[in-house]
XYZ file of C-alpha atoms in Angstrom:
670
model
C 30.848 39.920 -27.651
C 30.648 38.532 -24.109
C 34.112 37.015 -24.196
C 35.593 40.138 -25.752
C 34.181 42.785 -23.402
C 32.776 41.191 -20.214
C 36.007 39.816 -18.709
C 38.102 42.992 -19.245
C 35.273 45.104 -17.798
C 35.009 42.802 -14.778
C 38.758 42.948 -14.100
C 38.767 46.721 -14.515
C 35.820 46.993 -12.101
C 37.633 44.878 -9.529
C 40.861 46.835 -9.806
C 39.312 50.305 -9.671
C 39.276 50.647 -5.858
C 43.006 49.882 -5.504
C 45.131 52.994 -4.799
C 48.699 52.700 -6.081
C 50.082 56.162 -5.373
C 51.053 56.692 -1.744
C 52.966 54.325 0.552
C 51.900 55.957 3.819
C 48.420 55.688 5.283
C 47.186 58.961 6.764
C 44.849 58.552 9.706
C 42.608 61.427 10.725
C 39.775 61.666 13.175
C 37.348 62.532 10.363
C 38.100 59.229 8.571
C 35.897 56.410 9.978
C 37.705 53.707 7.941
C 40.832 53.470 5.812
C 41.443 50.573 3.416
C 45.144 49.738 3.313
C 45.010 48.116 -0.156
C 47.977 49.495 -2.114
C 49.803 50.639 1.023
C 51.077 47.250 2.206
C 54.551 45.801 1.861
C 54.930 42.031 1.825
C 57.659 39.646 3.007
C 57.638 35.828 3.041
C 59.274 33.973 5.940
C 59.626 30.272 4.968
C 61.395 29.387 8.221
C 58.904 31.243 10.470
C 61.880 32.123 12.717
C 62.171 35.872 12.104
C 61.557 38.266 14.960
C 59.821 41.592 14.242
C 63.148 43.428 14.183
C 64.741 40.829 11.884
C 61.727 40.847 9.608
C 61.758 44.649 9.378
C 65.468 44.686 8.485
C 65.274 41.741 6.087
C 65.612 42.092 2.355
C 62.885 41.003 -0.005
C 60.060 43.355 0.952
C 57.755 43.932 -1.988
C 55.003 46.403 -2.544
C 51.522 44.847 -2.839
C 49.291 46.418 -5.492
C 46.220 45.456 -3.443
C 45.460 43.308 -0.421
C 47.344 40.202 0.679
C 46.537 37.122 -1.413
C 49.135 34.356 -1.046
C 46.834 31.373 -1.683
C 47.187 28.106 0.268
C 50.675 28.135 1.750
C 52.371 27.191 5.001
C 54.882 30.051 4.667
C 54.671 32.783 7.286
C 53.616 36.125 5.780
C 54.794 39.526 7.055
C 53.020 42.777 6.201
C 54.455 46.206 6.876
C 52.332 49.299 7.016
C 53.485 52.843 7.576
C 50.858 55.119 9.079
C 50.792 58.846 9.654
C 48.685 59.572 12.718
C 47.070 62.921 13.432
C 44.921 63.466 16.470
C 43.589 60.150 17.776
C 39.768 59.741 17.851
C 37.896 58.648 21.008
C 38.574 54.936 21.606
C 41.572 54.804 19.297
C 41.902 52.678 16.175
C 40.997 49.074 15.282
C 43.112 47.030 12.837
C 40.698 44.613 11.140
C 41.627 41.562 9.009
C 38.663 40.329 6.973
C 39.657 36.633 6.697
C 38.103 34.725 9.607
C 40.124 31.543 8.927
C 43.613 32.865 9.660
C 45.320 30.630 12.210
C 47.720 33.112 13.825
C 47.841 36.930 13.589
C 50.351 39.037 15.528
C 50.515 42.834 15.235
C 53.597 44.799 16.352
C 54.112 48.564 16.683
C 57.598 50.070 16.604
C 58.333 52.098 19.702
C 61.474 53.860 20.813
C 62.406 50.931 23.020
C 61.708 48.322 20.316
C 58.820 46.403 18.798
C 55.714 46.176 21.000
C 53.144 43.389 20.556
C 49.775 45.122 20.195
C 47.682 41.995 20.014
C 47.639 38.284 19.257
C 44.631 36.687 17.575
C 43.666 33.916 15.130
C 42.011 30.503 15.278
C 44.984 28.936 17.063
C 44.315 31.264 19.994
C 41.370 30.483 22.318
C 38.521 32.915 21.662
C 38.465 34.211 25.212
C 42.054 35.464 24.722
C 41.276 37.494 21.605
C 41.671 41.256 22.107
C 38.228 41.863 20.526
C 35.341 39.401 20.419
C 34.692 39.399 16.680
C 34.388 36.805 13.951
C 37.842 37.637 12.519
C 41.036 39.093 13.943
C 40.697 42.683 15.221
C 43.585 44.389 17.058
C 42.982 47.696 18.879
C 45.868 50.154 19.001
C 46.644 53.720 20.024
C 49.966 55.041 18.669
C 50.105 57.556 21.527
C 51.684 60.495 19.747
C 51.104 61.906 16.295
C 53.504 61.335 13.449
C 54.621 58.338 11.453
C 54.513 54.815 12.885
C 55.303 51.402 11.463
C 53.057 48.376 11.990
C 54.198 44.804 11.342
C 51.637 42.006 10.850
C 52.759 38.387 11.170
C 50.219 35.974 9.562
C 50.171 32.165 9.476
C 47.405 29.882 8.193
C 46.904 26.550 6.521
C 43.802 28.055 4.919
C 43.886 30.517 2.072
C 46.099 33.442 3.106
C 43.884 36.111 1.526
C 42.635 39.056 3.544
C 41.796 42.708 3.507
C 43.442 44.922 6.120
C 41.333 47.871 7.280
C 41.877 50.527 9.940
C 38.700 51.685 11.675
C 37.892 54.208 14.305
C 36.574 52.435 17.361
C 33.098 53.990 17.272
C 32.799 53.523 13.502
C 33.867 49.887 13.849
C 31.200 49.267 16.487
C 28.536 50.799 14.217
C 29.754 48.717 11.283
C 29.687 45.561 13.439
C 26.055 46.184 14.280
C 25.200 46.759 10.603
C 27.122 43.619 9.695
C 25.237 41.647 12.358
C 21.935 42.866 10.924
C 23.055 41.924 7.420
C 24.144 38.461 8.514
C 20.886 38.027 10.410
C 18.853 38.839 7.294
C 21.136 36.823 5.041
C 21.188 33.647 7.109
C 17.569 34.150 8.110
C 16.795 33.907 4.420
C 18.826 30.703 4.237
C 17.065 29.192 7.241
C 13.686 30.166 5.807
C 14.666 28.585 2.506
C 15.822 25.411 4.289
C 12.608 25.268 6.330
C 10.390 25.709 3.272
C 12.382 23.145 1.303
C 12.178 20.707 4.232
C 8.384 21.089 4.327
C 8.270 20.722 0.541
C 10.418 17.592 0.674
C 8.362 16.021 3.495
C 5.172 16.722 1.534
C 6.440 15.478 -1.845
C 9.250 13.033 -0.953
C 10.893 14.136 -4.199
C 14.506 12.844 -4.476
C 15.567 16.051 -6.225
C 14.004 18.122 -3.446
C 15.879 16.129 -0.802
C 19.139 16.512 -2.732
C 18.589 20.267 -3.005
C 17.791 20.489 0.718
C 21.120 18.819 1.485
C 22.816 21.133 -1.021
C 21.443 24.289 0.637
C 22.244 23.007 4.149
C 25.863 22.231 3.249
C 26.242 25.599 1.515
C 24.933 27.364 4.612
C 27.279 25.380 6.880
C 30.303 26.166 4.712
C 29.454 29.865 4.512
C 28.863 30.238 8.257
C 32.166 28.494 9.010
C 34.018 30.533 6.372
C 32.783 33.755 7.976
C 33.831 32.563 11.444
C 30.354 32.982 12.942
C 30.087 29.499 14.451
C 33.605 29.792 15.856
C 32.756 33.142 17.449
C 29.466 31.962 18.961
C 30.510 28.518 20.168
C 34.283 28.892 20.625
C 34.814 25.887 18.325
C 38.576 25.136 18.219
C 40.414 25.354 14.923
C 41.156 21.614 14.900
C 37.442 20.959 14.568
C 36.373 24.011 12.552
C 38.911 23.249 9.813
C 37.899 19.600 9.747
C 34.200 20.438 9.518
C 34.775 23.091 6.839
C 36.974 20.793 4.763
C 34.454 17.967 5.104
C 31.655 20.378 4.146
C 33.508 21.425 0.976
C 34.153 17.776 0.049
C 30.519 16.754 0.574
C 29.226 19.835 -1.215
C 31.394 18.996 -4.232
C 29.585 15.667 -4.673
C 26.126 17.069 -3.903
C 26.622 20.089 -6.199
C 27.793 17.797 -8.984
C 24.689 15.642 -8.678
C 22.394 18.692 -8.577
C 24.006 19.977 -11.787
C 23.729 16.562 -13.438
C 20.059 16.240 -12.494
C 19.232 19.770 -13.669
C 20.807 19.107 -17.063
C 19.190 15.619 -17.184
C 22.625 14.145 -17.887
C 21.755 10.612 -16.661
C 19.076 10.426 -19.358
C 21.287 11.892 -22.105
C 24.590 10.167 -21.338
C 23.924 7.404 -18.772
C 27.287 5.639 -18.970
C 29.358 8.827 -18.914
C 27.269 10.180 -16.037
C 27.850 6.996 -14.048
C 31.629 7.087 -14.520
C 31.781 10.795 -13.677
C 29.728 10.188 -10.546
C 32.151 7.469 -9.428
C 35.129 9.741 -10.105
C 33.672 12.705 -8.208
C 32.697 10.384 -5.356
C 36.278 9.066 -5.135
C 37.704 12.603 -5.094
C 35.149 13.658 -2.456
C 36.069 10.665 -0.262
C 39.772 11.508 -0.611
C 39.213 15.169 0.273
C 36.942 14.169 3.164
C 39.665 11.856 4.502
C 42.280 14.605 4.219
C 39.982 17.024 6.045
C 39.376 14.577 8.892
C 43.153 14.012 9.113
C 43.535 17.828 9.415
C 45.350 18.242 6.073
C 43.279 21.264 5.165
C 45.091 22.350 2.009
C 45.102 18.797 0.609
C 41.363 18.620 1.143
C 40.318 22.070 -0.111
C 42.660 22.737 -3.049
C 41.511 19.626 -5.020
C 37.909 20.661 -4.358
C 38.571 24.154 -5.700
C 40.468 22.917 -8.766
C 37.905 20.224 -9.535
C 35.136 22.774 -8.946
C 36.740 25.061 -11.528
C 37.004 22.155 -13.965
C 33.347 21.238 -13.335
C 32.233 24.814 -13.936
C 34.117 24.959 -17.229
C 32.842 21.533 -18.290
C 29.197 22.149 -17.394
C 29.273 25.612 -18.927
C 30.696 24.226 -22.191
C 28.147 21.422 -22.207
C 25.352 23.911 -21.516
C 26.404 26.077 -24.462
C 26.561 23.020 -26.723
C 23.120 21.832 -25.590
C 21.692 25.338 -26.049
C 22.939 25.304 -29.621
C 21.023 22.061 -30.141
C 17.823 23.499 -28.647
C 17.892 21.404 -25.495
C 15.339 23.028 -23.173
C 16.946 21.894 -19.869
C 20.019 23.969 -20.694
C 18.084 27.263 -20.718
C 17.434 27.374 -17.016
C 20.863 25.918 -16.273
C 22.493 28.800 -18.159
C 20.650 31.315 -15.977
C 20.776 29.734 -12.499
C 24.181 28.063 -12.706
C 25.724 30.830 -14.810
C 25.212 33.310 -11.978
C 26.387 30.775 -9.415
C 29.474 29.749 -11.385
C 30.436 33.390 -11.894
C 30.331 33.999 -8.136
C 32.208 30.778 -7.370
C 34.802 31.530 -10.031
C 35.530 34.892 -8.456
C 35.781 33.296 -4.991
C 38.015 30.448 -6.203
C 40.360 32.770 -8.086
C 40.529 35.011 -5.007
C 41.371 32.070 -2.705
C 43.968 30.727 -5.157
C 45.600 34.151 -5.376
C 44.654 35.103 -8.934
C 42.236 37.933 -8.030
C 42.666 40.716 -5.486
C 40.829 40.695 -2.194
C 38.171 43.427 -2.264
C 34.654 43.758 -0.828
C 33.345 42.858 -4.284
C 35.330 39.639 -4.575
C 34.415 38.669 -0.992
C 30.677 39.217 -1.519
C 30.495 37.838 -5.062
C 30.125 34.211 -3.966
C 27.560 35.084 -1.271
C 25.313 37.093 -3.588
C 25.628 34.619 -6.452
C 24.853 31.705 -4.134
C 21.739 33.429 -2.795
C 20.406 34.134 -6.308
C 21.305 30.606 -7.338
C 19.375 29.112 -4.408
C 16.314 31.270 -5.111
C 16.256 30.280 -8.780
C 16.766 26.585 -7.986
C 13.963 26.692 -5.404
C 11.581 28.225 -7.921
C 12.663 25.683 -10.518
C 12.105 22.772 -8.127
C 8.621 23.991 -7.213
C 7.721 24.595 -10.852
C 9.146 21.188 -11.816
C 7.088 19.457 -9.176
C 3.982 21.390 -10.224
C 4.482 20.382 -13.871
C 4.911 16.761 -12.877
C 1.837 16.959 -10.672
C -0.306 18.382 -13.452
C 1.031 15.877 -15.952
C 0.333 13.065 -13.505
C -3.180 14.376 -12.875
C -3.899 14.528 -16.616
C -2.583 11.033 -17.091
C -4.614 9.786 -14.145
C -7.749 11.526 -15.453
C -7.363 9.943 -18.903
C -6.616 6.605 -17.367
C -9.605 6.924 -15.046
C -11.881 7.701 -18.011
C -10.637 4.659 -19.905
C -10.940 2.474 -16.862
C -14.454 3.768 -16.196
C -15.515 2.816 -19.691
C -13.987 -0.639 -19.357
C -15.498 -1.087 -15.913
C -18.914 -0.096 -17.203
C -18.763 -2.878 -19.757
C -17.395 -5.393 -17.323
C -19.878 -4.398 -14.662
C -22.841 -5.481 -16.767
C -21.321 -8.899 -17.318
C -20.363 -9.216 -13.670
C -23.844 -8.280 -12.469
C -25.398 -11.003 -14.571
C -22.817 -13.518 -13.452
C -23.134 -12.497 -9.807
C -26.922 -12.756 -9.945
C -26.670 -16.361 -11.097
C -23.979 -17.070 -8.498
C -26.115 -15.558 -5.735
C -29.063 -17.754 -6.617
C -26.846 -20.816 -6.418
C -25.286 -19.572 -3.179
C -28.704 -18.970 -1.595
C -29.810 -22.477 -2.514
C -26.584 -23.945 -1.172
C -26.913 -22.019 2.094
C -30.491 -23.153 2.538
C -29.320 -26.762 2.247
C -26.433 -26.077 4.630
C -28.752 -24.394 7.122
C -31.009 -27.425 7.117
C -28.020 -29.710 7.687
C -26.835 -27.538 10.568
C -30.285 -27.551 12.102
C -30.371 -31.355 11.931
C -26.862 -31.568 13.404
C -27.848 -29.221 16.226
C -30.873 -31.299 17.087
C -28.734 -34.445 17.065
C -26.114 -32.814 19.289
C -28.781 -31.605 21.716
C -30.256 -35.088 21.924
C -26.821 -36.643 22.497
C -26.066 -34.023 25.154
C -29.313 -34.718 26.965
C -28.576 -38.429 26.870
C -25.080 -37.752 28.171
C -26.442 -35.681 31.058
C -28.924 -38.418 31.872
C -26.100 -40.942 31.824
C -23.956 -38.743 34.089
C -26.830 -38.382 36.560
C -27.451 -42.161 36.491
C -23.749 -42.928 37.025
C -23.568 -40.394 39.851
C -26.500 -42.071 41.636
C -25.699 -45.706 40.834
C -21.960 -45.445 41.676
C -22.080 -43.285 44.768
C -24.658 -45.310 46.705
C -22.881 -48.734 46.456
C -19.491 -47.154 47.085
C -20.754 -45.355 50.163
C -22.280 -48.614 51.458
C -19.017 -50.491 50.842
C -17.017 -47.817 52.670
C -19.391 -47.722 55.644
C -19.597 -51.526 56.008
C -15.835 -51.896 55.820
C -15.491 -49.399 58.670
C -18.097 -51.217 60.779
C -16.503 -54.619 60.129
C -13.148 -53.218 61.140
C -14.616 -51.710 64.350
C -16.900 -54.655 65.269
C -16.239 -56.984 68.180
C -14.642 -59.400 68.723
C -11.436 -57.754 67.548
C -10.473 -58.713 64.067
C -7.274 -60.338 63.159
C -4.591 -58.112 61.644
C -5.194 -59.820 58.337
C -8.899 -58.943 58.329
C -8.212 -55.377 59.480
C -5.773 -54.975 56.608
C -8.346 -56.318 54.152
C -10.966 -53.877 55.481
C -8.577 -51.006 55.008
C -7.837 -52.174 51.443
C -11.602 -52.370 50.690
C -12.210 -48.910 52.139
C -9.184 -47.449 50.307
C -10.244 -48.958 46.968
C -13.801 -47.721 47.399
C -12.540 -44.270 48.399
C -10.250 -44.084 45.358
C -13.040 -45.195 43.048
C -15.418 -42.641 44.580
C -12.777 -39.908 44.170
C -12.235 -40.924 40.554
C -15.965 -40.770 39.877
C -16.170 -37.340 41.543
C -13.302 -36.028 39.476
C -14.679 -37.172 36.132
C -18.235 -36.123 36.921
C -17.086 -32.733 38.224
C -14.899 -32.159 35.167
C -17.811 -33.061 32.895
C -20.088 -30.665 34.771
C -17.646 -27.757 34.618
C -16.933 -28.364 30.932
C -20.455 -27.262 30.125
C -20.761 -23.850 28.480
C -22.719 -22.354 31.377
C -22.703 -23.381 35.046
C -25.213 -21.890 37.399
C -23.767 -21.533 40.889
C -26.115 -22.491 43.743
C -25.134 -20.243 46.630
C -26.376 -21.189 50.063
C -25.259 -20.854 53.688
C -23.170 -23.745 54.964
C -21.463 -25.034 58.097
C -17.768 -25.455 57.355
C -16.882 -27.468 60.506
C -19.697 -29.925 59.744
C -18.600 -30.171 56.116
C -15.000 -30.937 57.080
C -16.150 -33.426 59.725
C -18.305 -35.178 57.141
C -15.394 -35.332 54.667
C -13.055 -36.675 57.356
C -15.356 -39.647 57.768
C -14.361 -40.864 54.288
C -10.841 -41.534 55.545
C -9.300 -43.668 58.292
C -10.130 -42.589 61.838
C -7.684 -39.943 63.034
C -6.264 -39.465 59.531
C -7.702 -35.954 59.164
C -7.263 -33.449 61.986
C -9.100 -30.115 61.741
C -8.014 -26.902 63.491
C -10.165 -23.762 63.556
C -8.435 -20.464 64.394
C -11.584 -18.417 63.824
C -15.342 -18.844 64.000
C -16.511 -19.461 60.442
C -20.005 -17.990 60.647
C -22.278 -16.514 57.995
C -20.547 -18.376 55.155
C -22.243 -18.559 51.753
C -21.055 -20.438 48.683
C -21.910 -23.290 46.314
C -21.674 -26.137 48.802
C -21.544 -28.859 46.153
C -18.527 -27.372 44.397
C -16.799 -26.612 47.707
C -17.394 -30.234 48.814
C -15.674 -31.477 45.631
C -12.728 -29.093 46.043
C -12.107 -29.981 49.683
C -12.534 -33.703 49.047
C -9.942 -33.559 46.230
C -7.454 -31.673 48.396
C -7.945 -34.127 51.284
C -7.729 -37.131 48.968
C -4.554 -35.739 47.406
C -2.990 -35.245 50.849
C -4.094 -38.737 51.993
C -2.726 -40.337 48.825
C 0.759 -38.824 49.148
C 1.186 -38.998 52.945
C 2.590 -41.986 54.908
C -0.086 -44.105 56.636
C 1.113 -43.245 60.154
C 1.022 -39.475 59.564
C -1.995 -37.169 59.878
C -3.294 -34.580 57.447
C -3.554 -31.177 59.138
C -6.404 -28.810 58.151
C -6.068 -25.222 59.449
C -8.968 -22.781 59.022
C -8.348 -19.039 59.449
C -9.647 -15.771 58.020
C -8.092 -12.772 56.287
C -10.512 -9.871 56.053
C -13.397 -10.919 53.804
C -11.684 -14.155 52.830
C -11.584 -17.588 54.425
C -8.226 -19.425 54.406
C -8.198 -23.241 54.420
C -4.683 -24.765 54.616
C -4.362 -28.549 54.013
C -0.881 -29.862 54.873
C 0.616 -33.327 54.841
C 4.020 -34.938 55.201
C 5.450 -35.754 51.781
C 8.635 -35.843 49.791
C 9.823 -32.693 48.044
C 8.067 -31.660 44.811
C 10.697 -30.843 42.129
C 10.914 -27.156 41.186
C 10.169 -27.791 37.507
C 6.867 -29.544 38.437
C 5.441 -26.853 40.759
C 4.161 -24.594 37.989
C 2.413 -27.550 36.314
C 0.618 -28.994 39.363
C -2.728 -27.420 38.437
C -2.682 -28.470 34.783
C -5.250 -30.920 33.552
C -4.082 -34.586 33.502
C -0.657 -33.652 34.883
C 0.818 -36.135 37.325
C 4.163 -35.468 38.972
C 6.976 -37.904 39.629
C 5.713 -38.504 43.199
C 2.295 -39.581 41.861
C 3.470 -42.146 39.313
C 2.828 -45.081 41.711
C -0.428 -43.733 43.151
C -3.916 -43.935 41.707
C -5.561 -40.932 40.090
C -6.195 -39.316 36.727
C -4.465 -35.961 37.189
C -7.766 -34.078 37.551
C -7.897 -33.366 41.297
C -5.824 -30.197 41.598
C -7.070 -28.987 38.220
C -10.673 -29.235 39.498
C -9.727 -27.477 42.741
C -8.308 -24.535 40.788
C -11.341 -24.343 38.484
C -13.739 -24.458 41.419
C -11.775 -21.838 43.427
C -11.865 -19.439 40.471
C -15.599 -20.019 39.951
C -16.233 -19.306 43.637
C -14.196 -16.071 43.482
C -11.036 -17.308 45.189
C -7.834 -19.132 44.364
C -5.625 -22.033 45.390
C -1.866 -21.791 45.925
C 1.015 -24.054 46.909
C 2.430 -22.722 50.197
C 5.200 -25.282 50.652
C 6.526 -28.009 48.376
C 7.644 -30.746 50.778
C 10.682 -31.445 52.841
C 10.680 -30.371 56.513
C 7.574 -28.180 56.108
C 5.698 -30.807 54.127
C 3.327 -30.111 51.257
C 0.738 -27.443 52.003
C -2.039 -26.095 49.754
C -4.086 -23.012 50.648
C -7.676 -22.601 49.423
C -8.751 -18.950 49.709
C -12.490 -18.265 49.328
C -14.673 -15.210 49.910
C -16.950 -15.514 52.924
C -19.804 -14.090 50.880
C -19.935 -14.160 47.062
C -19.261 -10.796 45.382
C -22.663 -10.636 43.712
C -24.369 -11.090 47.084
């Protein structure tokens, strides 16, 4: 029944609006629009060399039963239209061509002096040069006097040469443009709303089918907007890019539409191997068409898409009917949603290929069918996700009930086992706690003994070493004058005692600062006296102090400061030639005291400067000198504890080696 009656009725419905009687279009001021279908004469110009006069006089003109529909061709098309003009309306007339993808449109009017170019439009012409800013070619004209006139239309395009030609009054055309703008706003607003809702749905569900459908709708919207010329009108996109984007959109939509159809029919589950091979084939065709589109071979990219789309529609429709006969439930919805969509696409494809006339019905069929198709697919996707969600919830509920029963049984056994394990663990921890307590007592006793030993060593070592140093100085300074040999021996004794005392200070200070807590003992001190006292541990005249400020009201931990200064002085003495002096400069900088200790020494290599303050580090210059590598490390630790820092100002050479100890005059907590 459907095959017998539906197709003839559809063709009859499409052909009804086509007048075939008159060959002259009568224009009157009471006619807002005249459709020229049935009034046009057609001539093909393969060479594209004919002038308007030559085209008008050429043989081969044929009467068109409807509108122009030449398919995809590179041949130039001429249309001739004879009009009978009465009184011209206000604003004149507008010649409108419905196809927005025509590359070149030229309209000529025959005057007494020859053919006059009324307007030049099309995608090859920059938009700002179009006679009327509209999505497709519109040429205004005013014949001037009443009577019969002949119009010639020269059309070229690498797209489908299919278009309606309408003549509008200017005011009526403006009103229709506003209505069309409102329609497009509602139509594409619906699409954008659908895309937004599907994007939210996809983000919330992360469903692969939802993402595929979102891409499907987006590509369909892009193709439709480009086909209507809206993007070109708004942005002025040149034809070289608009054709490439449209061809690429068709190629991508072929692959995406194929996969949507396959998923909706559950083909991968029914015929996995066939579905895989078909997917590879469609992907190869899509890549080929995409390449042709990017190379600007529009017909080679679009025609295979249209032909393969027709083949896909026939194949999927046949498969759907066969699956319906077998009671396959997925085919029911496919027959509804894709049947409407395929009907609209079929009409559009046959119109673009030249098999159906160009009428408002054939131009809107694809748009309406696509909108219904998208609505039905959206509802199906939401319902499909809801069914899966409910099925998953039921499965999870049953699984949770079974797991709860199993856990209840296992829990009893685990509680008993854990109770026994806890008793054993408590007993084990009690034993471990007792062992830790014993170890702590032993460690405390060893620590106390160590502290006692450190105190004993500090007292027993310092006193003899101080006596040795003092006596060696007195022997050296006693009269009668000593021989050079004895003076040298005294200096060796004093140097050895000084090095041993420094070594003891370093190890004892490091041991003290390694303790977990150190209580600083802040007290006022006299810096000049402290430096003078420290200078006495070295050869007379070896240390020279310079004060550039009056260090008064100073408070710090004198013991730690004594160790820091002694280590800096000992370091300078150890690395400076015997005949040179060690310069100590004292200055102030706001609330801080600056103590610079400089000596003549060889250059410190650059790679060693960052490691000078590391524990046990000894540079290349210190390999032949005594020491344990703790001096500068202790100075840095002490400076940080006292709220200051120590830095290397110069690293040898002409300026010598100079360290700066920066300390607050008064501790921060004071």
